[in-house]
Coordinates of C-alpha atoms and ligand atoms in Angstrom, one line a residue:
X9 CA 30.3 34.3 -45.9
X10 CA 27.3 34.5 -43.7
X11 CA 29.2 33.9 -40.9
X12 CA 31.8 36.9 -41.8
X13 CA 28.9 39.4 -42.0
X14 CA 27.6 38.5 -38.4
X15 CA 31.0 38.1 -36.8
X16 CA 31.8 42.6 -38.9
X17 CA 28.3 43.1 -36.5
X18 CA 30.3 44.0 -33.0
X19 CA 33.4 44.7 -32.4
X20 CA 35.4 43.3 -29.4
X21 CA 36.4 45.1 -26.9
X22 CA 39.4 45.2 -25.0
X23 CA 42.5 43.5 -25.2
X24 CA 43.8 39.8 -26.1
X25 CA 42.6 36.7 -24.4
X26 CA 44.9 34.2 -23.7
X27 CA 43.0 30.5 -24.6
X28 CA 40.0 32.4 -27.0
X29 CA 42.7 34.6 -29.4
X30 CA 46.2 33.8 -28.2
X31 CA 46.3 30.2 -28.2
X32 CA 43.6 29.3 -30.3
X33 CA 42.7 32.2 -32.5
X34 CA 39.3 33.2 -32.1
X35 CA 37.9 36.3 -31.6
X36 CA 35.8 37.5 -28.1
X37 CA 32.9 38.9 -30.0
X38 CA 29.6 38.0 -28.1
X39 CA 27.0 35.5 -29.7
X40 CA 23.7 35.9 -30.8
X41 CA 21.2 34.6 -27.9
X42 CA 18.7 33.6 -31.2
X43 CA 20.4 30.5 -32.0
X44 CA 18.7 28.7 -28.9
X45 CA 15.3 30.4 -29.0
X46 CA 14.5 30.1 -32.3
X47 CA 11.9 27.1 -33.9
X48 CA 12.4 27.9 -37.5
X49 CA 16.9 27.6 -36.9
X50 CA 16.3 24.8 -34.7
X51 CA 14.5 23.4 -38.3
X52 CA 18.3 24.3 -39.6
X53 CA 20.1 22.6 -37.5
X54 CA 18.3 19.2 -37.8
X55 CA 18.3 19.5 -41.5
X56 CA 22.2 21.1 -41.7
X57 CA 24.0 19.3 -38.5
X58 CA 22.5 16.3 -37.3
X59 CA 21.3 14.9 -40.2
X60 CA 24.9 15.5 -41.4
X61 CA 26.9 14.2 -38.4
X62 CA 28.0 11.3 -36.3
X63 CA 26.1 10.8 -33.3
X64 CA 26.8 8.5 -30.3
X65 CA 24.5 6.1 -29.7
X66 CA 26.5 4.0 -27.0
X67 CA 29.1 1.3 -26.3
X68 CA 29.3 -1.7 -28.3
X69 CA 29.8 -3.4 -25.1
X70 CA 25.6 -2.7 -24.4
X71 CA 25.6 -5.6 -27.8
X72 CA 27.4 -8.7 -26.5
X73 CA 26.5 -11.4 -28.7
X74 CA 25.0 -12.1 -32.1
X75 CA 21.1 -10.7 -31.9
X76 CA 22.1 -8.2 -29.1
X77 CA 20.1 -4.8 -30.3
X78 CA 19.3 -1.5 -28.9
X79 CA 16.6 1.2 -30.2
X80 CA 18.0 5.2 -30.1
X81 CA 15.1 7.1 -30.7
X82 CA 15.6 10.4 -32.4
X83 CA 12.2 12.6 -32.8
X84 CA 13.3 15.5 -33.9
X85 CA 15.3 13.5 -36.5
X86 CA 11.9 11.7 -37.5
X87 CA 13.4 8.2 -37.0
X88 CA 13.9 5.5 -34.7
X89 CA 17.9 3.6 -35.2
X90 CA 17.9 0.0 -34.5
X91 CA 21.4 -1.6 -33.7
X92 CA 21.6 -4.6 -33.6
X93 CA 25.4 -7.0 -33.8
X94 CA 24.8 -9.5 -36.2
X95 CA 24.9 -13.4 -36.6
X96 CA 28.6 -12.5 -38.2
X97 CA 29.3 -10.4 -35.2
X98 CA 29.2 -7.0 -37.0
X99 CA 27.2 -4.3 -35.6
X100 CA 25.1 -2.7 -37.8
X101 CA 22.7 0.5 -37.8
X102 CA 18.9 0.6 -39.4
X103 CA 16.0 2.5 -39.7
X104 CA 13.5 1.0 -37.6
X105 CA 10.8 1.3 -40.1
X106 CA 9.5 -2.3 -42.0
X107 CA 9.8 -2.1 -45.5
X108 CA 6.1 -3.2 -46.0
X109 CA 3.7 -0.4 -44.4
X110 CA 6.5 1.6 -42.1
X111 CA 5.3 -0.3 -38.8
X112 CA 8.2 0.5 -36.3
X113 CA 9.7 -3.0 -36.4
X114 CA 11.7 -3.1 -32.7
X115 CA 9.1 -1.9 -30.2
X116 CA 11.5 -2.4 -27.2
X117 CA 14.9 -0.3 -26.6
X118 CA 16.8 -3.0 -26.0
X119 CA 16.8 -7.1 -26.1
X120 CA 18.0 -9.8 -28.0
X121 CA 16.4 -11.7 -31.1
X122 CA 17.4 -14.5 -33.9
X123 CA 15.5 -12.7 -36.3
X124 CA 13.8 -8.8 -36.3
X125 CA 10.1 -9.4 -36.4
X126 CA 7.6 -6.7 -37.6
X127 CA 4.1 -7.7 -35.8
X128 CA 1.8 -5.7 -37.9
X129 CA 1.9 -8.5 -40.3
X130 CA 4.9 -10.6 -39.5
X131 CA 7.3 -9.6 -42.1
X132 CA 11.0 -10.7 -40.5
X133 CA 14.6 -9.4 -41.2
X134 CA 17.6 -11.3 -40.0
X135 CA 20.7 -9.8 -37.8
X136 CA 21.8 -8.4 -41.5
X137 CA 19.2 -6.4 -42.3
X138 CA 17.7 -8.8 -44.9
X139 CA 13.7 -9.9 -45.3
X140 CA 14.3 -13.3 -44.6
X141 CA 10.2 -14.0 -44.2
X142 CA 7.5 -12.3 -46.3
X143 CA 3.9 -13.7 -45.2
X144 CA 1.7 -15.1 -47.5
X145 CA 4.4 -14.7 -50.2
X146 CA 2.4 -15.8 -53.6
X147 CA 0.4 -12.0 -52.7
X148 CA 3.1 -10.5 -53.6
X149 CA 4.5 -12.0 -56.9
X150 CA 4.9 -8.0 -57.9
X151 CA 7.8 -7.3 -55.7
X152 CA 11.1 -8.3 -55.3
X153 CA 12.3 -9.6 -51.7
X154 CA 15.9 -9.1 -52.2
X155 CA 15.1 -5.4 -52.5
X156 CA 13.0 -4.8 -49.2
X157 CA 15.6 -5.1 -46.7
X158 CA 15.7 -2.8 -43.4
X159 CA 17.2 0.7 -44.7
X160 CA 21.0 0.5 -43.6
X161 CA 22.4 3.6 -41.4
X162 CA 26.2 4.0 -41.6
X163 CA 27.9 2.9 -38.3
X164 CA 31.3 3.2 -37.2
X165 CA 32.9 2.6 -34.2
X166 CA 35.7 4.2 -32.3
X167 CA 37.1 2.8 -28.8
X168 CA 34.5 1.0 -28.3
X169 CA 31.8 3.9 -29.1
X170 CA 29.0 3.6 -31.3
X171 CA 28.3 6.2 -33.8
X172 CA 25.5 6.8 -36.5
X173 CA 25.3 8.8 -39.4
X174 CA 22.0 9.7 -41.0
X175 CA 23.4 10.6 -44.3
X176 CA 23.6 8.4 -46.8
X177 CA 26.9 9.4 -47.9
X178 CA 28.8 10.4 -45.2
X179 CA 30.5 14.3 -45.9
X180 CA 33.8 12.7 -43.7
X181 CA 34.4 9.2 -41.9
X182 CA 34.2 9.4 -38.1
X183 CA 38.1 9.4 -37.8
X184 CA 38.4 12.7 -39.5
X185 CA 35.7 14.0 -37.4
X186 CA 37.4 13.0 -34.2
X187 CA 40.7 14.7 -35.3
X188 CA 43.0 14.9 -32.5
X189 CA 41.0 13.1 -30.7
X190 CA 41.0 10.0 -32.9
X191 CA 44.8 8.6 -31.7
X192 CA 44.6 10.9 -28.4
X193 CA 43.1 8.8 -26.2
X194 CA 44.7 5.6 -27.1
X195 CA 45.6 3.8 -24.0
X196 CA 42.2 5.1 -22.2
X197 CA 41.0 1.6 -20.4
X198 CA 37.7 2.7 -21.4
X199 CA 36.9 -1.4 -22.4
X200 CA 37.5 -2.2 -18.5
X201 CA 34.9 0.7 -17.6
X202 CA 32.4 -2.1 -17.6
X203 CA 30.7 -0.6 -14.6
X204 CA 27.7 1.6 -15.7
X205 CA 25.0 3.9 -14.1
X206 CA 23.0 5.9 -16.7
X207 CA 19.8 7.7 -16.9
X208 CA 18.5 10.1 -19.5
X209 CA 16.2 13.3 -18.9
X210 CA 14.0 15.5 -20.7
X211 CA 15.1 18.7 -20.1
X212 CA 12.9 22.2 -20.7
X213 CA 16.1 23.9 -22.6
X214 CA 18.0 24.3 -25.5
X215 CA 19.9 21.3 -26.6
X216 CA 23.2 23.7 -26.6
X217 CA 22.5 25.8 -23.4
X218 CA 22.1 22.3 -21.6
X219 CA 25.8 21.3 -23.1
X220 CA 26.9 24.8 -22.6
X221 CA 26.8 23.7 -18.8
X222 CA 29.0 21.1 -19.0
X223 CA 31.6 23.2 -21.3
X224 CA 33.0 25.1 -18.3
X225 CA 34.1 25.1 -14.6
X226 CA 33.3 28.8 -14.0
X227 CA 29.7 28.3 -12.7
X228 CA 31.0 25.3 -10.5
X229 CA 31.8 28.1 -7.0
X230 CA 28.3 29.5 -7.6
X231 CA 25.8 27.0 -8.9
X232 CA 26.8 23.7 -7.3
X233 CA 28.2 25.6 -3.8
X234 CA 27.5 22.2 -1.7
X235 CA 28.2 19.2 -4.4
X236 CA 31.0 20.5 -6.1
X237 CA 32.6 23.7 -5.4
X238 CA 34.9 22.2 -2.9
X239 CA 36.7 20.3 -5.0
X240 CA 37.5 23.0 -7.7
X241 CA 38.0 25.9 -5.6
X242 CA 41.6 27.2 -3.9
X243 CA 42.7 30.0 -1.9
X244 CA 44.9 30.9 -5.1
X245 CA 41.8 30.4 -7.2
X246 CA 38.5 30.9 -5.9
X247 CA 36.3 31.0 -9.1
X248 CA 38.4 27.9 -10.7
X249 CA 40.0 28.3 -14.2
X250 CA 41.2 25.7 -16.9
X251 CA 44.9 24.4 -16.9
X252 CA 44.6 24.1 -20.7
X253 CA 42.1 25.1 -23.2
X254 CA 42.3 23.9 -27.1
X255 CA 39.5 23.4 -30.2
X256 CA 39.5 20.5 -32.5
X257 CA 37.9 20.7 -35.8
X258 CA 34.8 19.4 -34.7
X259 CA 34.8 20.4 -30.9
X260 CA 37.6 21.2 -27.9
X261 CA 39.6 20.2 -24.7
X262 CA 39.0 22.0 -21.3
X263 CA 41.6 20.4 -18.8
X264 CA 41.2 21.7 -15.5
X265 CA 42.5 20.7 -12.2
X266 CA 41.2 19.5 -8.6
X267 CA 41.9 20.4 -5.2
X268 CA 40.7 19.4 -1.7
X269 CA 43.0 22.4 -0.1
X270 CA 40.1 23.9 1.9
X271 CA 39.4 20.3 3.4
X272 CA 36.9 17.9 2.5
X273 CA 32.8 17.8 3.8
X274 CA 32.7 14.1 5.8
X275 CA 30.9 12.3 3.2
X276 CA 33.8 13.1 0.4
X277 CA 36.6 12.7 2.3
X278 CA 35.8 9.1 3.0
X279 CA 35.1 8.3 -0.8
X280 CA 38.5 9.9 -0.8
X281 CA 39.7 7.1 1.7
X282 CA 38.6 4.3 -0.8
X283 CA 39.3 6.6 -4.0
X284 CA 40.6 3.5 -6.3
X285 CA 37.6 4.1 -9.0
X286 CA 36.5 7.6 -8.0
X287 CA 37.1 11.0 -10.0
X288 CA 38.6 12.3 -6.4
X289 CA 41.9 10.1 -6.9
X290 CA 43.6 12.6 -9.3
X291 CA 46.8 11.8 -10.6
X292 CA 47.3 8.6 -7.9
X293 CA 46.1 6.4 -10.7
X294 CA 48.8 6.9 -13.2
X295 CA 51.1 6.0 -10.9
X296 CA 49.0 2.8 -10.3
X297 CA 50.3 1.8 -13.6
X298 CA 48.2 3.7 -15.7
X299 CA 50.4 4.8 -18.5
X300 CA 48.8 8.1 -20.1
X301 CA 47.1 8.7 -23.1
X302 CA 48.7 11.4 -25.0
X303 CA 45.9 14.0 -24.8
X304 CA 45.1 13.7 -21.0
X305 CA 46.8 16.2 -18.8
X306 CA 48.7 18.4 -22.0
X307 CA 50.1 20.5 -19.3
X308 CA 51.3 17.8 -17.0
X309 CA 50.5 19.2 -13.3
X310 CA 50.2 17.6 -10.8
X311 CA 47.2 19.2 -9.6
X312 CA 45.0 17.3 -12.7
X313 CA 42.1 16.5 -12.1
X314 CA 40.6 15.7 -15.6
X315 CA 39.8 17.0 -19.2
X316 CA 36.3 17.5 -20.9
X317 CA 36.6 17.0 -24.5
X318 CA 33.5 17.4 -26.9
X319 CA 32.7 16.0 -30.5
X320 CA 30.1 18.2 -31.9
X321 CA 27.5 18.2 -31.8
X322 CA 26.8 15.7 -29.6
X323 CA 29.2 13.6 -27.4
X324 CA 30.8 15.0 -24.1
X325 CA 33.4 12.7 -22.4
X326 CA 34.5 14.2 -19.0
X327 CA 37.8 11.6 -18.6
X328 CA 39.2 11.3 -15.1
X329 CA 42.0 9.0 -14.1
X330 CA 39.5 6.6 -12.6
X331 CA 36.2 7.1 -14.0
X332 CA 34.6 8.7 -17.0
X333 CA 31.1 10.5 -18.0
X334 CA 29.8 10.5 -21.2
X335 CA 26.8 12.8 -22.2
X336 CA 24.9 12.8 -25.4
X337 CA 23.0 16.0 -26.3
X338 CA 20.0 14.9 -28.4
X339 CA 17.7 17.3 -29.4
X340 CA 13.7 17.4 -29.5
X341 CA 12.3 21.0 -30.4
X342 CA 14.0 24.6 -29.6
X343 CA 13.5 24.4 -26.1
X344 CA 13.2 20.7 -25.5
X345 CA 16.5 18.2 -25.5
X346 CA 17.1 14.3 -23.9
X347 CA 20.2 14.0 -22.3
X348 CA 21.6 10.6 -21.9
X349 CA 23.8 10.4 -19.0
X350 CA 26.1 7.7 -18.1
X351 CA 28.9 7.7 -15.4
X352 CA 31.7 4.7 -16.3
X353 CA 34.0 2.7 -14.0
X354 CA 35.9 -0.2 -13.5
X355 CA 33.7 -2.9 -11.4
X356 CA 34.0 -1.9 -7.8
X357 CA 36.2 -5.1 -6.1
X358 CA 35.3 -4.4 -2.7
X359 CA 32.3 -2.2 -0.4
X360 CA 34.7 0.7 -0.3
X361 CA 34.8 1.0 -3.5
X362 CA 30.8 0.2 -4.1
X363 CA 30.2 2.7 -1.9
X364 CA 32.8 5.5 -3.8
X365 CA 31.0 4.5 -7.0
X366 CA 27.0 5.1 -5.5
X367 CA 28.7 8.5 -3.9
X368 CA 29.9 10.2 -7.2
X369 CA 26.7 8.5 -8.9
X370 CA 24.7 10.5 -6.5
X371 CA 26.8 13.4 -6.4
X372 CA 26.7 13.8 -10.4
X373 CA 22.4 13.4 -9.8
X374 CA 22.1 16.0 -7.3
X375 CA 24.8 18.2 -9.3
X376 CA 23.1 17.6 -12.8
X377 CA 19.8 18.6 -11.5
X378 CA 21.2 22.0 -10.4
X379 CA 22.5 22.4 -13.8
X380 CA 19.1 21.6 -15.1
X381 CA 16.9 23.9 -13.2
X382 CA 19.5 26.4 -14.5
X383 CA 19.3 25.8 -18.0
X384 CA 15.7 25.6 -17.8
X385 CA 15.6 28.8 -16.4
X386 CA 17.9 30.2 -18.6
X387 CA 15.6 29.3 -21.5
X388 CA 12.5 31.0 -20.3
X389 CA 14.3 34.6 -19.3
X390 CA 16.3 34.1 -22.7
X391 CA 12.6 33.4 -24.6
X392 CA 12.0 37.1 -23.4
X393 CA 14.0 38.9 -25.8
X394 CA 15.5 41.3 -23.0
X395 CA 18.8 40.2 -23.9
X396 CA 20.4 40.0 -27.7
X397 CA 23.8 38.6 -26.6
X398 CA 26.0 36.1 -24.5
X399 CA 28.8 37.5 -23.2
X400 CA 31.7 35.2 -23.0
X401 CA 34.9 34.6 -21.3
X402 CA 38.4 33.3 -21.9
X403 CA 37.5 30.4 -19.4
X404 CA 34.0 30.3 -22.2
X405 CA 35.6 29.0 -25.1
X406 CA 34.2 25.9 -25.8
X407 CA 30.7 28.2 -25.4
X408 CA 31.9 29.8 -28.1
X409 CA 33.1 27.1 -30.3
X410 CA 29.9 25.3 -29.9
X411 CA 27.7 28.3 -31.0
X412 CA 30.3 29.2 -33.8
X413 CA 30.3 25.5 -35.1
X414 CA 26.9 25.6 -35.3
X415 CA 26.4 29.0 -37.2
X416 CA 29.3 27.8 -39.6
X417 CA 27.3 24.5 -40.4
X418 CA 23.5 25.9 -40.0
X419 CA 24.3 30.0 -41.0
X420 CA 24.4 33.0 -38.7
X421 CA 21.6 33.1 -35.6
X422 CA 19.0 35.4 -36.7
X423 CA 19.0 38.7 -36.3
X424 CA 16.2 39.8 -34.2
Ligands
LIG23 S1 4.1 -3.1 -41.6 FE1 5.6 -4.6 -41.0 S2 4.7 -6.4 -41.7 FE2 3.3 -4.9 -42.3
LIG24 FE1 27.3 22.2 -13.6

């Protein structure tokens, strides 16, 4: 209803978009610059969306054995998870929080342990969850042990992801949030992606403008002109544009293609040379055997390069035929977000292939810290007031599906 009255506010102009009210029936109204410089909404959003949804909080691969835990810290979420795969195998999620005075129990963010031991006074949980060792027991004839456990988190896991979800009753199970995206990767070899370089930044912006970066290729000609631009711009198409754009229920595709038709810088063309487990290959890899999951390239070309798809409000997994990135957009204050970074591949088998892999690791560095000192930039001009409204295009959409999912779950941006 909310949402209604803000979208009667303006009035599009102009005539039909293809991807934004053709194909996927939205309309091309701008949005309301409010929703990312606003304290008392972002107090919304924790309360409405992320305390409501399933967040990523890695591979399961990161827990290999029985003990194996890791720490995700969420501030603005006032908690710390603990994950940890239990002596039965399971991985499970907790609060990190002992039940006798709320010490944090797991200090480190990740390690292995037989039992989860709270130094303040040396309570201890097992892989379960449950208070296997109170200390100086006969003090506490009042209480029950069976009932001071860690507090469980739901947890579910999909390919190989880990999810949490902070409500104790989950609204829908993580297979009904991932929709079409649930089956649609299927045959992805994302468990022989083994290979891992991550790092995780604090960045000065809004956790959505920061994932409004990575939502389109548009900016790609103008704000990455020596890291990227060459392989996304053609004579045909200068300022590059998706091959396919379509929402989900909880989030979107962009596929878009690649092209080294203006020639390659030195450095490039070489990872080119060795391009087994680099995003560069394009479609060579499904003929290497590869058989395709039924969501990647929807419009077949040959000119693929890759597809972004986004689970809101969180996950981004940018899937190439070689390699894949996966971001997670955790949020701190209004203008303050984490963004955990990881660039997946198979393990490089020989020095060519070492060397493609530190290549597109570096590339994606210097790349992602142009996006940053955008974003970051963004966020002061947009603290200004100057400017009431983004202006979006057709090649914008998932923009637009990430602002209007969040006004549909935390109401309309405000007003002034
Ligand atoms: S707070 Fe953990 S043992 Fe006291
Ligand atoms: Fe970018």
């Amino acid at each position: 209803m909310a949402l209604a009255e803000l979208k009667s506010e303006m009035v599009p102009n102009g005539g039909p978009l293809k991807w934004t009210t053709e194909v996927n029936g939205r309309d091309s109204r701008p949005i309301r610059v409010t929703g990312c410089a606003s304290p008392e909404y972002f107090a919304r959003e924790i309360e409405s969306i992320f305390k409501k949804s399933w967040l990523p909080v890695g591979r399961d691969s990161e827990l290999p054995k029985p003990g194996s835990y890791l720490v995700h810290d969420l501030q603005a979420l006032k908690t710390s998870v603990l994950v940890v795969r239990g002596k039965d195998n399971v991985v499970r999620a907790f609060h990190n929080v002992c039940s006798h005075r709320c010490n944090r129990v797991m200090r480190d963010d990740r390690g292995s342990c037989s039992t989860i031991y709270c130094r303040y006074h040396g309570w201890a949980y097992d892989t379960l969850g449950k208070l296997v060792r109170l200390t100086d027991e006969s003090e506490f004839r009042h209480v029950n042990k069976d009932d001071l456990g860690l507090t469980p988190i739901s947890l579910q896991i999909w390919n190989g992801f880990m999810f949490i979800n902070l409500d104790p009753k989950p609204q829908e199970s993580l297979q009904d949030s991932l929709a079409d995206m649930y089956s649609g990767l299927d045959g992805y070899p994302f468990e022989e992606m083994t290979y891992c370089v991550a790092w995780k930044s604090l960045v000065n912006s809004n956790w959505k403008l920061m994932k409004d970066a990575f939502c389109e290729i548009y900016h790609i000609p103008f704000a990455h002109v020596q890291t990227a631009a060459f392989g996304y711009s053609s004579k045909a198409q200068p300022i590059p544009r998706a091959l396919a754009i379509k929402l989900f229920k909880n989030g979107g595709q962009f596929s878009f293609r690649g092209t080294s038709e203006g020639g390659l810088p030195p450095t490039p063309e070489l990872a080119f040379k060795y391009s087994s487990a680099s995003a560069v290959s394009g479609t060579q890899a499904w003929s290497a055997g590869l058989s395709k999951p039924k969501l990647l390239n929807p419009t077949n070309s040959t000119d693929w390069l890759g597809d972004m798809f986004q689970l809101y409000p969180s996950l981004q997994l940018s899937i190439f035929p070689s390699m894949y990135l996966y971001h997670n957009f955790i949020p701190v204050s209004f203008d303050k977000m984490i963004w955990d970074f990881r660039m997946y591949t198979r393990p490089p088998k020989s020095f060519g292939e070492m060397f493609v892999n530190e290549y597109s690791a570096a590339q994606a560095k210097i790349g992602t810290l142009e996006d940053f000192s955008i974003v970051e930039l963004t966020q002061t001009t947009m603290n200004s007031g100057a400017k009431r409204y983004f202006n979006l295009s057709d090649q914008e959409l998932l923009v637009r599906a990430n602002h209007e999912l969040t006004q549909e779950k935390a109401g309309p941006y405000p007003s002034n």
